[in-house]
Amino acid sequence: MLMCIPIPCCTGSHSLLVFGTLIIGDTPFPEFSVVLMLDDTQLCYYDSNLKNLTYRQVNSESECISQEVANHIFSDVYSRMKDRALYSKHQFNLTHGLHTQQTAHGCELLDKNIPGAFRSLDSFNGLDTAQWEFNMAQNTLQTEGLWSTMLSHMERKTSELLYTNVYGPLCIKALRNCLHMWKKYVMRKVKPRVRLLQKTLPDSTGVKVTCLATGFYPRHINLTLLRDGQPVPDHHITGGELLPNGDDTYQMRKSLHVSTEELQQHHYTCTAEHLSLGNKLDLELGNSQNSHVSCMHLLPTVSHKTE
Ligand SMILES: *[C@@H]1O[C@H](CO)[C@@H](O)[C@H](O)[C@H]1NC(C)=O
Ligand SMILES: *[C@@H]1O[C@H](CO)[C@@H](O)[C@H](O)[C@H]1NC(C)=O
């Protein structure tokens, strides 16, 4: 049930994505719900009970898509999802029970404000049923997935027209508008707090050296553990996953298991590179091996404020 649409990697590109969930069967939840994401920020929520858009920030400056447009688009998404769910249900000979149809679709702006692809991903009960990618520069549609081959020539042509003339331009326009209105938020830079820690392992098998960066935004960070100035190869390192903090910032940690001898013979450091930091940040590990956890260097000034 996990759906992944690549979120643009670099600071110059942005995306606007609709994540929709439709549940068919007897459920206490709204039959249909969507969230709208600008890059990795949730802008608003809509469901078939509320029938209106709820922005996470309540002021007129954040409503980059009007209620009217939202109602129009989401009721369209709703009925399309329902059609697809019923089609899948029929194909799988399912008569009763709870079934979930999910969709993720949206557009992106590349560097220099150039429209990228319009992508759409559908799944039914966690199974990918259709993937579409519409190239707005070349007006070509690529489809993959379980049901995509069943699209008739006619349906493809209709879809191409719809993407070229309606969804593509509409999405790009909304994306530009939302970027403009949410600029301060999505383009903010929040500095990481970075620490290099060492922890003596209980069974005296050595020491765990950990470089931890937390509280940063945007998500792109280069965190490197070095031994005598050389990056430690990735396969010796544990961690390295980017994790959300729940407050729209991220954290990452990288750890290395070293023996007590290695710790004495080598010099361990950590560097962090992040958009919010002018220069890369270098941290060193001291020699105070007595303490259970030693926190050698702490960034003295940490700002959580948006800049
Ligand atoms: C659904 O039922 C029909 C007719 O009984 C059968 O031909 C078909 O293979 C079934 N499909 C699946 C996915 O089980
Ligand atoms: C991380 O390193 C890569 C390769 O050196 C570089 O292109 C990228 O800009 C760096 N990212 C950050 C956030 O500094």
GROMACS .gro file of C-alpha atoms and ligand atoms in nm:
model
  335
    1MET     CA    1   0.000   0.000   0.000
    2LEU     CA    2   0.303   0.224  -0.005
    3MET     CA    3   0.307   0.444  -0.305
    4CYS     CA    4   0.617   0.617  -0.418
    5ILE     CA    5   0.639   0.897  -0.663
    6PRO     CA    6   0.984   1.042  -0.688
    7ILE     CA    7   0.999   1.377  -0.516
    8PRO     CA    8   1.227   1.607  -0.711
    9CYS     CA    9   1.575   1.579  -0.573
   10CYS     CA   10   1.717   1.920  -0.618
   11THR     CA   11   1.642   2.256  -0.479
   12GLY     CA   12   1.554   2.397  -0.817
   13SER     CA   13   1.259   2.166  -0.884
   14HIS     CA   14   0.919   2.146  -0.718
   15SER     CA   15   0.613   1.926  -0.733
   16LEU     CA   16   0.245   1.940  -0.656
   17LEU     CA   17   0.092   1.602  -0.581
   18VAL     CA   18  -0.251   1.477  -0.494
   19PHE     CA   19  -0.263   1.165  -0.276
   20GLY     CA   20  -0.609   1.017  -0.281
   21THR     CA   21  -0.760   0.721  -0.095
   22LEU     CA   22  -1.094   0.564  -0.172
   23ILE     CA   23  -1.240   0.292   0.044
   24ILE     CA   24  -1.523   0.080  -0.082
   25GLY     CA   25  -1.717  -0.130   0.162
   26ASP     CA   26  -1.850  -0.061   0.506
   27THR     CA   27  -1.613   0.180   0.680
   28PRO     CA   28  -1.632   0.449   0.950
   29PHE     CA   29  -1.387   0.659   0.750
   30PRO     CA   30  -1.484   0.896   0.474
   31GLU     CA   31  -1.515   0.703   0.150
   32PHE     CA   32  -1.280   0.940  -0.025
   33SER     CA   33  -1.000   1.157   0.112
   34VAL     CA   34  -0.711   1.348  -0.039
   35VAL     CA   35  -0.412   1.544   0.074
   36LEU     CA   36  -0.233   1.792  -0.144
   37MET     CA   37   0.144   1.804  -0.112
   38LEU     CA   38   0.372   2.083  -0.228
   39ASP     CA   39   0.715   1.918  -0.232
   40ASP     CA   40   0.712   1.746   0.108
   41THR     CA   41   0.475   1.987   0.275
   42GLN     CA   42   0.110   1.897   0.321
   43LEU     CA   43  -0.091   2.199   0.214
   44CYS     CA   44  -0.446   2.086   0.263
   45TYR     CA   45  -0.689   1.805   0.321
   46TYR     CA   46  -1.024   1.723   0.165
   47ASP     CA   47  -1.269   1.439   0.212
   48SER     CA   48  -1.608   1.329   0.090
   49ASN     CA   49  -1.774   1.411   0.425
   50LEU     CA   50  -1.627   1.758   0.473
   51LYS     CA   51  -1.657   1.848   0.106
   52ASN     CA   52  -1.426   2.142   0.146
   53LEU     CA   53  -1.060   2.206   0.153
   54THR     CA   54  -0.891   2.252   0.490
   55TYR     CA   55  -0.558   2.427   0.472
   56ARG     CA   56  -0.306   2.355   0.743
   57GLN     CA   57  -0.239   2.723   0.775
   58VAL     CA   58  -0.554   2.918   0.809
   59ASN     CA   59  -0.514   3.250   0.641
   60SER     CA   60  -0.617   3.379   0.304
   61GLU     CA   61  -0.254   3.394   0.195
   62SER     CA   62  -0.219   3.017   0.199
   63GLU     CA   63  -0.522   2.928  -0.013
   64CYS     CA   64  -0.339   2.880  -0.338
   65ILE     CA   65  -0.619   2.667  -0.482
   66SER     CA   66  -0.969   2.799  -0.444
   67GLN     CA   67  -1.250   2.592  -0.291
   68GLU     CA   68  -1.429   2.604  -0.622
   69VAL     CA   69  -1.140   2.464  -0.825
   70ALA     CA   70  -1.067   2.209  -0.552
   71ASN     CA   71  -1.426   2.088  -0.544
   72HIS     CA   72  -1.423   2.054  -0.918
   73ILE     CA   73  -1.092   1.865  -0.936
   74PHE     CA   74  -1.148   1.644  -0.635
   75SER     CA   75  -1.498   1.538  -0.733
   76ASP     CA   76  -1.349   1.441  -1.067
   77VAL     CA   77  -1.068   1.247  -0.897
   78TYR     CA   78  -1.330   1.087  -0.671
   79SER     CA   79  -1.545   0.959  -0.955
   80ARG     CA   80  -1.246   0.838  -1.158
   81MET     CA   81  -1.112   0.649  -0.857
   82LYS     CA   82  -1.450   0.494  -0.802
   83ASP     CA   83  -1.467   0.380  -1.164
   84ARG     CA   84  -1.121   0.229  -1.138
   85ALA     CA   85  -1.195   0.058  -0.808
   86LEU     CA   86  -1.512  -0.096  -0.947
   87TYR     CA   87  -1.328  -0.205  -1.258
   88SER     CA   88  -1.057  -0.375  -1.049
   89LYS     CA   89  -1.313  -0.529  -0.817
   90HIS     CA   90  -1.487  -0.674  -1.117
   91GLN     CA   91  -1.164  -0.799  -1.274
   92PHE     CA   92  -1.071  -0.975  -0.951
   93ASN     CA   93  -1.421  -1.117  -0.903
   94LEU     CA   94  -1.450  -0.955  -0.562
   95THR     CA   95  -1.803  -0.936  -0.435
   96HIS     CA   96  -1.778  -0.807  -0.081
   97GLY     CA   97  -1.531  -0.682   0.179
   98LEU     CA   98  -1.326  -0.366   0.213
   99HIS     CA   99  -1.119  -0.250  -0.080
  100THR     CA  100  -0.883   0.040  -0.116
  101GLN     CA  101  -0.804   0.236  -0.424
  102GLN     CA  102  -0.513   0.476  -0.399
  103THR     CA  103  -0.383   0.734  -0.636
  104ALA     CA  104  -0.092   0.970  -0.645
  105HIS     CA  105  -0.069   1.214  -0.925
  106GLY     CA  106   0.063   1.553  -1.005
  107CYS     CA  107   0.310   1.764  -1.189
  108GLU     CA  108   0.653   1.911  -1.142
  109LEU     CA  109   0.843   2.221  -1.232
  110LEU     CA  110   1.205   2.165  -1.315
  111ASP     CA  111   1.491   2.406  -1.277
  112LYS     CA  112   1.430   2.740  -1.448
  113ASN     CA  113   1.055   2.703  -1.410
  114ILE     CA  114   1.021   2.449  -1.693
  115PRO     CA  115   0.725   2.207  -1.664
  116GLY     CA  116   0.835   1.848  -1.620
  117ALA     CA  117   0.624   1.535  -1.634
  118PHE     CA  118   0.271   1.481  -1.516
  119ARG     CA  119   0.265   1.145  -1.338
  120SER     CA  120  -0.011   0.932  -1.210
  121LEU     CA  121   0.003   0.611  -1.013
  122ASP     CA  122  -0.294   0.395  -0.923
  123SER     CA  123  -0.313   0.098  -0.696
  124PHE     CA  124  -0.592  -0.130  -0.588
  125ASN     CA  125  -0.555  -0.315  -0.258
  126GLY     CA  126  -0.187  -0.234  -0.269
  127LEU     CA  127  -0.134  -0.368  -0.618
  128ASP     CA  128  -0.008  -0.129  -0.886
  129THR     CA  129  -0.279  -0.114  -1.147
  130ALA     CA  130  -0.169   0.173  -1.364
  131GLN     CA  131   0.118   0.412  -1.399
  132TRP     CA  132   0.101   0.702  -1.635
  133GLU     CA  133   0.359   0.951  -1.731
  134PHE     CA  134   0.269   1.235  -1.952
  135ASN     CA  135   0.552   1.433  -2.102
  136MET     CA  136   0.429   1.788  -2.133
  137ALA     CA  137   0.703   1.901  -2.369
  138GLN     CA  138   0.644   1.622  -2.620
  139ASN     CA  139   0.276   1.553  -2.552
  140THR     CA  140   0.340   1.183  -2.518
  141LEU     CA  141   0.178   0.944  -2.278
  142GLN     CA  142   0.348   0.637  -2.136
  143THR     CA  143   0.149   0.379  -1.948
  144GLU     CA  144   0.246   0.079  -1.743
  145GLY     CA  145   0.077  -0.150  -1.498
  146LEU     CA  146  -0.180  -0.422  -1.482
  147TRP     CA  147  -0.468  -0.252  -1.663
  148SER     CA  148  -0.278  -0.012  -1.885
  149THR     CA  149  -0.271  -0.250  -2.180
  150MET     CA  150  -0.650  -0.259  -2.173
  151LEU     CA  151  -0.673   0.106  -2.266
  152SER     CA  152  -0.816   0.137  -2.611
  153HIS     CA  153  -0.662   0.363  -2.870
  154MET     CA  154  -0.959   0.592  -2.824
  155GLU     CA  155  -0.911   0.615  -2.449
  156ARG     CA  156  -0.543   0.694  -2.493
  157LYS     CA  157  -0.622   0.975  -2.733
  158THR     CA  158  -0.883   1.115  -2.499
  159SER     CA  159  -0.641   1.098  -2.208
  160GLU     CA  160  -0.366   1.269  -2.406
  161LEU     CA  161  -0.601   1.551  -2.494
  162LEU     CA  162  -0.715   1.580  -2.136
  163TYR     CA  163  -0.361   1.598  -2.004
  164THR     CA  164  -0.245   1.841  -2.272
  165ASN     CA  165  -0.536   2.080  -2.244
  166VAL     CA  166  -0.673   2.044  -1.895
  167TYR     CA  167  -0.482   1.864  -1.623
  168GLY     CA  168  -0.129   1.956  -1.730
  169PRO     CA  169  -0.182   2.333  -1.756
  170LEU     CA  170  -0.413   2.337  -1.453
  171CYS     CA  171  -0.162   2.156  -1.237
  172ILE     CA  172   0.129   2.371  -1.347
  173LYS     CA  173  -0.070   2.685  -1.284
  174ALA     CA  174  -0.168   2.565  -0.938
  175LEU     CA  175   0.190   2.461  -0.864
  176ARG     CA  176   0.325   2.803  -0.960
  177ASN     CA  177   0.060   2.974  -0.754
  178CYS     CA  178   0.117   2.755  -0.448
  179LEU     CA  179   0.493   2.797  -0.474
  180HIS     CA  180   0.448   3.169  -0.482
  181MET     CA  181   0.214   3.177  -0.184
  182TRP     CA  182   0.404   2.921   0.023
  183LYS     CA  183   0.748   3.043  -0.081
  184LYS     CA  184   0.854   3.139   0.269
  185TYR     CA  185   0.765   2.798   0.399
  186VAL     CA  186   0.880   2.556   0.129
  187MET     CA  187   1.197   2.747   0.055
  188ARG     CA  188   1.297   2.796   0.415
  189LYS     CA  189   1.631   2.677   0.539
  190VAL     CA  190   1.662   2.533   0.885
  191LYS     CA  191   2.007   2.446   1.014
  192PRO     CA  192   2.083   2.098   1.137
  193ARG     CA  193   2.207   2.037   1.487
  194VAL     CA  194   2.496   1.801   1.435
  195ARG     CA  195   2.665   1.587   1.695
  196LEU     CA  196   2.936   1.326   1.686
  197LEU     CA  197   2.880   1.078   1.963
  198GLN     CA  198   3.058   0.774   2.089
  199LYS     CA  199   2.898   0.505   2.289
  200THR     CA  200   3.077   0.217   2.455
  201LEU     CA  201   2.899  -0.102   2.363
  202PRO     CA  202   2.780  -0.300   2.668
  203ASP     CA  203   2.953  -0.627   2.582
  204SER     CA  204   3.285  -0.440   2.546
  205THR     CA  205   3.310  -0.533   2.182
  206GLY     CA  206   3.405  -0.180   2.105
  207VAL     CA  207   3.252   0.154   2.048
  208LYS     CA  208   2.977   0.288   1.832
  209VAL     CA  209   3.060   0.619   1.670
  210THR     CA  210   2.754   0.805   1.554
  211CYS     CA  211   2.713   1.121   1.359
  212LEU     CA  212   2.368   1.265   1.409
  213ALA     CA  213   2.212   1.557   1.226
  214THR     CA  214   1.864   1.663   1.318
  215GLY     CA  215   1.610   1.940   1.277
  216PHE     CA  216   1.704   2.044   0.925
  217TYR     CA  217   1.510   2.151   0.620
  218PRO     CA  218   1.515   2.097   0.325
  219ARG     CA  219   1.574   1.726   0.329
  220HIS     CA  220   1.893   1.710   0.124
  221ILE     CA  221   2.197   1.663   0.340
  222ASN     CA  222   2.540   1.515   0.294
  223LEU     CA  223   2.651   1.356   0.615
  224THR     CA  224   2.988   1.185   0.601
  225LEU     CA  225   3.179   0.989   0.862
  226LEU     CA  226   3.553   1.003   0.805
  227ARG     CA  227   3.844   0.800   0.935
  228ASP     CA  228   4.175   0.988   0.917
  229GLY     CA  229   4.016   1.227   0.672
  230GLN     CA  230   3.885   0.957   0.436
  231PRO     CA  231   3.514   0.881   0.403
  232VAL     CA  232   3.429   0.547   0.564
  233PRO     CA  233   3.291   0.313   0.293
  234ASP     CA  234   2.912   0.291   0.293
  235HIS     CA  235   2.899  -0.082   0.361
  236HIS     CA  236   3.068  -0.030   0.700
  237ILE     CA  237   2.809   0.223   0.799
  238THR     CA  238   2.470   0.163   0.954
  239GLY     CA  239   2.185   0.408   0.936
  240GLY     CA  240   2.186   0.678   0.676
  241GLU     CA  241   1.810   0.681   0.624
  242LEU     CA  242   1.640   1.014   0.612
  243LEU     CA  243   1.371   1.026   0.878
  244PRO     CA  244   1.097   1.283   0.930
  245ASN     CA  245   1.083   1.450   1.271
  246GLY     CA  246   0.712   1.517   1.260
  247ASP     CA  247   0.763   1.892   1.269
  248ASP     CA  248   0.848   1.927   0.900
  249THR     CA  249   1.218   1.884   0.967
  250TYR     CA  250   1.434   1.579   0.912
  251GLN     CA  251   1.704   1.381   1.082
  252MET     CA  252   1.975   1.143   0.974
  253ARG     CA  253   2.231   0.942   1.164
  254LYS     CA  254   2.526   0.736   1.049
  255SER     CA  255   2.702   0.493   1.278
  256LEU     CA  256   3.019   0.293   1.269
  257HIS     CA  257   3.120   0.009   1.494
  258VAL     CA  258   3.489   0.033   1.588
  259SER     CA  259   3.713  -0.155   1.829
  260THR     CA  260   3.877   0.026   2.118
  261GLU     CA  261   4.214  -0.008   1.941
  262GLU     CA  262   4.080   0.140   1.621
  263LEU     CA  263   3.941   0.429   1.817
  264GLN     CA  264   4.286   0.502   1.959
  265GLN     CA  265   4.473   0.453   1.632
  266HIS     CA  266   4.246   0.650   1.407
  267HIS     CA  267   4.098   0.992   1.399
  268TYR     CA  268   3.721   1.002   1.348
  269THR     CA  269   3.539   1.305   1.219
  270CYS     CA  270   3.207   1.387   1.066
  271THR     CA  271   3.114   1.648   0.809
  272ALA     CA  272   2.774   1.784   0.725
  273GLU     CA  273   2.681   1.976   0.414
  274HIS     CA  274   2.346   2.144   0.400
  275LEU     CA  275   2.192   2.433   0.212
  276SER     CA  276   2.150   2.624   0.539
  277LEU     CA  277   2.519   2.603   0.625
  278GLY     CA  278   2.755   2.842   0.453
  279ASN     CA  279   3.052   2.612   0.484
  280LYS     CA  280   3.047   2.248   0.554
  281LEU     CA  281   3.051   2.168   0.918
  282ASP     CA  282   3.333   1.953   1.057
  283LEU     CA  283   3.307   1.776   1.388
  284GLU     CA  284   3.575   1.586   1.571
  285LEU     CA  285   3.558   1.311   1.821
  286GLY     CA  286   3.756   1.364   2.137
  287ASN     CA  287   3.921   1.106   2.354
  288SER     CA  288   3.698   1.099   2.656
  289GLN     CA  289   3.616   0.732   2.632
  290ASN     CA  290   3.515   0.699   2.993
  291SER     CA  291   3.176   0.846   2.966
  292HIS     CA  292   2.900   0.628   2.835
  293VAL     CA  293   2.792   0.885   2.583
  294SER     CA  294   3.008   1.180   2.512
  295CYS     CA  295   2.883   1.466   2.316
  296MET     CA  296   3.190   1.638   2.189
  297HIS     CA  297   3.068   1.919   1.977
  298LEU     CA  298   2.736   2.082   1.972
  299LEU     CA  299   2.645   2.357   1.735
  300PRO     CA  300   2.630   2.660   1.966
  301THR     CA  301   2.355   2.847   1.790
  302VAL     CA  302   2.059   2.663   1.657
  303SER     CA  303   1.783   2.842   1.484
  304HIS     CA  304   1.447   2.683   1.433
  305LYS     CA  305   1.313   2.998   1.284
  306THR     CA  306   1.254   3.023   0.918
  307GLU     CA  307   1.493   3.260   0.751
  308LIG     C1  308  -1.344  -1.436  -1.253
  308LIG     O1  309  -1.451  -1.523  -1.287
  308LIG     C2  310  -1.455  -1.559  -1.423
  308LIG     C3  311  -1.582  -1.639  -1.451
  308LIG     O2  312  -1.613  -1.721  -1.342
  308LIG     C4  313  -1.326  -1.636  -1.459
  308LIG     O3  314  -1.325  -1.670  -1.595
  308LIG     C5  315  -1.206  -1.548  -1.430
  308LIG     O4  316  -1.085  -1.619  -1.451
  308LIG     C6  317  -1.209  -1.500  -1.284
  308LIG     N1  318  -1.102  -1.403  -1.264
  308LIG     C7  319  -1.020  -1.407  -1.162
  308LIG     C8  320  -0.914  -1.302  -1.156
  308LIG     O5  321  -1.027  -1.492  -1.072
  309LIG     C1  322   2.612   1.668  -0.164
  309LIG     O1  323   2.721   1.626  -0.243
  309LIG     C2  324   2.695   1.627  -0.382
  309LIG     C3  325   2.816   1.568  -0.453
  309LIG     O2  326   2.935   1.626  -0.409
  309LIG     C4  327   2.668   1.771  -0.426
  309LIG     O3  328   2.639   1.775  -0.564
  309LIG     C5  329   2.548   1.822  -0.348
  309LIG     O4  330   2.524   1.957  -0.382
  309LIG     C6  331   2.573   1.810  -0.199
  309LIG     N1  332   2.449   1.845  -0.127
  309LIG     C7  333   2.444   1.937  -0.032
  309LIG     C8  334   2.313   1.955   0.035
  309LIG     O5  335   2.540   2.003   0.000
   0.00000   0.00000   0.00000
